């Protein structure tokens, strides 16, 4: 895995979407550009969900393989490129946790006690230029939808966990997240 340098490869959301379209056409350079621009945030998200750097690397690799194979499935009308990528990372992370759970039971107390020397998912995202734009978008949302989106994407919580944390119905949380991503 390559090391990432802050601000070396920042690209806008439009450019990220263009890279995904180019990936769908088989453009390897577009995938590399997209990787360098988005991997730091997505790696932070993966670590936040799986709790370990090595597993986060595995999740990220699987996610970018899925991006390469399924880039044609990206639809700008349904959300931003980064949101689409984050959903893939979340799904791969939860798949890995389910798989590992079958191999070895997860000790929740031990998992919560683990610390990672890397930046937290929020800190990694905050370092990028796209984070500034993201913060501006999040500031436009009402408190409930904003909080549900942050819990789902930055803390890796499921809809049910978000609903419990916010004391809101699961259906409401799903609607908040979907509508927030659309906005």
Short mmCIF file of C-alpha atoms in Angstrom, two decimals:
data_model
loop_
_atom_site.label_atom_id
_atom_site.label_comp_id
_atom_site.label_asym_id
_atom_site.label_seq_id
_atom_site.Cartn_x
_atom_site.Cartn_y
_atom_site.Cartn_z
CA UNK A 1 0.00 0.00 0.00
CA UNK A 2 1.38 3.40 -0.93
CA UNK A 3 1.77 6.18 1.56
CA UNK A 4 -0.49 9.18 1.05
CA UNK A 5 0.60 12.77 1.09
CA UNK A 6 -1.87 15.39 2.18
CA UNK A 7 -3.23 17.60 -0.60
CA UNK A 8 -1.15 15.95 -3.36
CA UNK A 9 -4.09 14.53 -5.23
CA UNK A 10 -7.19 16.53 -4.31
CA UNK A 11 -9.87 16.52 -6.96
CA UNK A 12 -13.40 17.88 -6.92
CA UNK A 13 -16.54 15.80 -6.72
CA UNK A 14 -17.15 16.41 -10.42
CA UNK A 15 -13.67 15.13 -11.22
CA UNK A 16 -14.28 12.09 -8.99
CA UNK A 17 -17.45 11.34 -10.98
CA UNK A 18 -15.51 11.78 -14.24
CA UNK A 19 -12.89 9.34 -12.96
CA UNK A 20 -15.60 6.77 -12.20
CA UNK A 21 -17.00 7.12 -15.72
CA UNK A 22 -13.49 6.69 -17.12
CA UNK A 23 -12.97 3.61 -14.92
CA UNK A 24 -16.14 2.14 -16.41
CA UNK A 25 -14.46 2.52 -19.82
CA UNK A 26 -11.35 0.69 -18.55
CA UNK A 27 -9.10 3.71 -17.89
CA UNK A 28 -6.45 2.54 -15.39
CA UNK A 29 -5.05 6.06 -14.94
CA UNK A 30 -8.49 7.28 -13.85
CA UNK A 31 -8.65 4.59 -11.16
CA UNK A 32 -5.20 5.58 -9.93
CA UNK A 33 -6.19 9.25 -9.79
CA UNK A 34 -9.43 8.42 -7.97
CA UNK A 35 -7.53 6.20 -5.54
CA UNK A 36 -5.01 8.90 -4.66
CA UNK A 37 -7.78 11.47 -4.21
CA UNK A 38 -10.15 9.41 -2.08
CA UNK A 39 -8.18 6.64 -0.36
CA UNK A 40 -7.19 8.64 2.75
CA UNK A 41 -10.80 9.40 3.69
CA UNK A 42 -12.03 5.92 2.77
CA UNK A 43 -9.17 4.27 4.63
CA UNK A 44 -10.12 6.24 7.73
CA UNK A 45 -13.72 5.10 7.32
CA UNK A 46 -12.64 1.46 6.93
CA UNK A 47 -10.48 1.58 10.05
CA UNK A 48 -13.30 3.22 11.97
CA UNK A 49 -15.55 0.27 11.16
CA UNK A 50 -13.16 -2.69 11.42
CA UNK A 51 -11.00 -1.25 14.20
CA UNK A 52 -7.62 -2.38 12.87
CA UNK A 53 -5.22 -0.91 10.34
CA UNK A 54 -4.43 -4.23 8.64
CA UNK A 55 -8.11 -5.04 8.20
CA UNK A 56 -8.73 -1.50 6.99
CA UNK A 57 -6.13 -2.04 4.27
CA UNK A 58 -7.84 -5.28 3.27
CA UNK A 59 -11.22 -3.54 3.11
CA UNK A 60 -9.81 -0.69 1.02
CA UNK A 61 -8.21 -3.09 -1.46
CA UNK A 62 -11.44 -5.04 -1.86
CA UNK A 63 -13.39 -1.81 -2.22
CA UNK A 64 -11.23 -0.46 -5.05
CA UNK A 65 -11.41 -3.81 -6.83
CA UNK A 66 -15.19 -3.53 -6.61
CA UNK A 67 -15.01 0.06 -7.87
CA UNK A 68 -12.98 -1.09 -10.88
CA UNK A 69 -15.43 -3.90 -11.65
CA UNK A 70 -18.63 -1.93 -11.06
CA UNK A 71 -17.79 1.70 -11.89
CA UNK A 72 -20.47 1.59 -14.58
CA UNK A 73 -23.06 1.27 -11.81
CA UNK A 74 -22.32 4.75 -10.45
CA UNK A 75 -25.27 7.11 -10.96
CA UNK A 76 -24.76 10.80 -10.23
CA UNK A 77 -28.50 11.25 -9.84
CA UNK A 78 -28.44 9.05 -6.72
CA UNK A 79 -25.54 10.79 -4.95
CA UNK A 80 -21.96 11.98 -5.12
CA UNK A 81 -19.01 9.86 -6.18
CA UNK A 82 -17.54 9.99 -2.67
CA UNK A 83 -20.83 8.83 -1.12
CA UNK A 84 -20.94 5.94 -3.61
CA UNK A 85 -17.35 5.00 -2.77
CA UNK A 86 -18.03 5.28 0.97
CA UNK A 87 -21.03 2.95 0.63
CA UNK A 88 -18.81 0.37 -1.07
CA UNK A 89 -16.21 0.67 1.70
CA UNK A 90 -18.89 0.36 4.40
CA UNK A 91 -20.35 -2.74 2.73
CA UNK A 92 -16.92 -4.36 2.32
CA UNK A 93 -16.05 -3.56 5.95
CA UNK A 94 -19.28 -5.09 7.26
CA UNK A 95 -18.79 -8.11 4.98
CA UNK A 96 -15.32 -8.59 6.44
CA UNK A 97 -16.62 -8.29 10.00
CA UNK A 98 -19.35 -10.84 9.28
CA UNK A 99 -16.80 -13.19 7.72
CA UNK A 100 -14.38 -12.77 10.61
CA UNK A 101 -17.24 -13.19 13.06
CA UNK A 102 -17.86 -16.67 11.66
CA UNK A 103 -14.15 -17.45 12.02
CA UNK A 104 -13.73 -16.04 15.52
CA UNK A 105 -16.21 -14.41 17.90
CA UNK A 106 -15.72 -10.67 18.28
CA UNK A 107 -15.00 -9.55 21.81
CA UNK A 108 -16.74 -6.17 21.83
CA UNK A 109 -14.79 -4.94 24.87
CA UNK A 110 -11.45 -5.80 23.26
CA UNK A 111 -12.51 -4.23 19.97
CA UNK A 112 -13.44 -0.97 21.69
CA UNK A 113 -10.13 -0.94 23.58
CA UNK A 114 -8.09 -1.12 20.37
CA UNK A 115 -6.51 2.12 19.29
CA UNK A 116 -5.06 2.94 15.92
CA UNK A 117 -2.11 5.33 15.55
CA UNK A 118 -3.58 6.70 12.32
CA UNK A 119 -5.94 9.63 12.27
CA UNK A 120 -9.57 8.97 13.08
CA UNK A 121 -11.97 8.83 10.11
CA UNK A 122 -13.21 12.32 10.94
CA UNK A 123 -9.67 13.73 11.22
CA UNK A 124 -8.61 12.13 7.91
CA UNK A 125 -11.62 13.60 6.14
CA UNK A 126 -11.15 17.00 7.78
CA UNK A 127 -7.67 17.27 6.26
CA UNK A 128 -8.93 17.34 2.69
CA UNK A 129 -10.32 20.16 0.63
CA UNK A 130 -13.39 18.11 -0.15
CA UNK A 131 -14.07 18.02 3.59
CA UNK A 132 -14.59 21.78 3.53
CA UNK A 133 -17.26 21.34 0.88
CA UNK A 134 -18.74 18.42 2.77
CA UNK A 135 -18.94 20.46 5.99
CA UNK A 136 -20.74 23.22 4.12
CA UNK A 137 -23.27 20.70 2.79
CA UNK A 138 -23.72 19.14 6.22
CA UNK A 139 -24.30 22.57 7.76
CA UNK A 140 -27.32 22.97 5.47
CA UNK A 141 -29.00 19.88 6.94
CA UNK A 142 -31.24 19.86 9.99
CA UNK A 143 -29.84 18.32 13.17
CA UNK A 144 -31.47 14.85 12.93
CA UNK A 145 -30.56 14.14 9.30
CA UNK A 146 -27.04 15.55 9.77
CA UNK A 147 -26.42 13.47 12.88
CA UNK A 148 -27.76 10.28 11.25
CA UNK A 149 -25.50 10.77 8.24
CA UNK A 150 -22.44 11.39 10.41
CA UNK A 151 -23.13 8.35 12.57
CA UNK A 152 -23.65 6.10 9.56
CA UNK A 153 -20.70 7.23 7.46
CA UNK A 154 -18.09 8.40 9.94
CA UNK A 155 -18.78 5.97 12.76
CA UNK A 156 -19.92 3.09 10.57
CA UNK A 157 -23.16 2.47 12.44
CA UNK A 158 -26.00 0.52 10.88
CA UNK A 159 -29.45 2.08 10.42
CA UNK A 160 -30.66 0.27 13.53
CA UNK A 161 -27.73 1.50 15.62
CA UNK A 162 -28.26 5.07 14.40
CA UNK A 163 -31.97 4.82 15.21
CA UNK A 164 -31.17 3.59 18.72
CA UNK A 165 -28.58 6.31 19.30
CA UNK A 166 -30.94 9.05 18.09
CA UNK A 167 -34.09 7.51 19.62
CA UNK A 168 -35.80 7.68 16.22
CA UNK A 169 -37.65 5.08 14.15
CA UNK A 170 -35.47 3.07 11.73
CA UNK A 171 -37.61 4.16 8.78
CA UNK A 172 -37.10 7.79 9.69
CA UNK A 173 -33.34 7.31 9.93
CA UNK A 174 -33.26 5.60 6.52
CA UNK A 175 -35.23 8.47 5.01
CA UNK A 176 -33.00 11.08 6.63
CA UNK A 177 -29.86 9.43 5.28
CA UNK A 178 -31.26 8.89 1.78
CA UNK A 179 -32.62 12.43 1.52
CA UNK A 180 -29.45 13.92 2.98
CA UNK A 181 -27.31 12.11 0.40
CA UNK A 182 -29.61 13.35 -2.36
CA UNK A 183 -29.29 16.96 -1.12
#
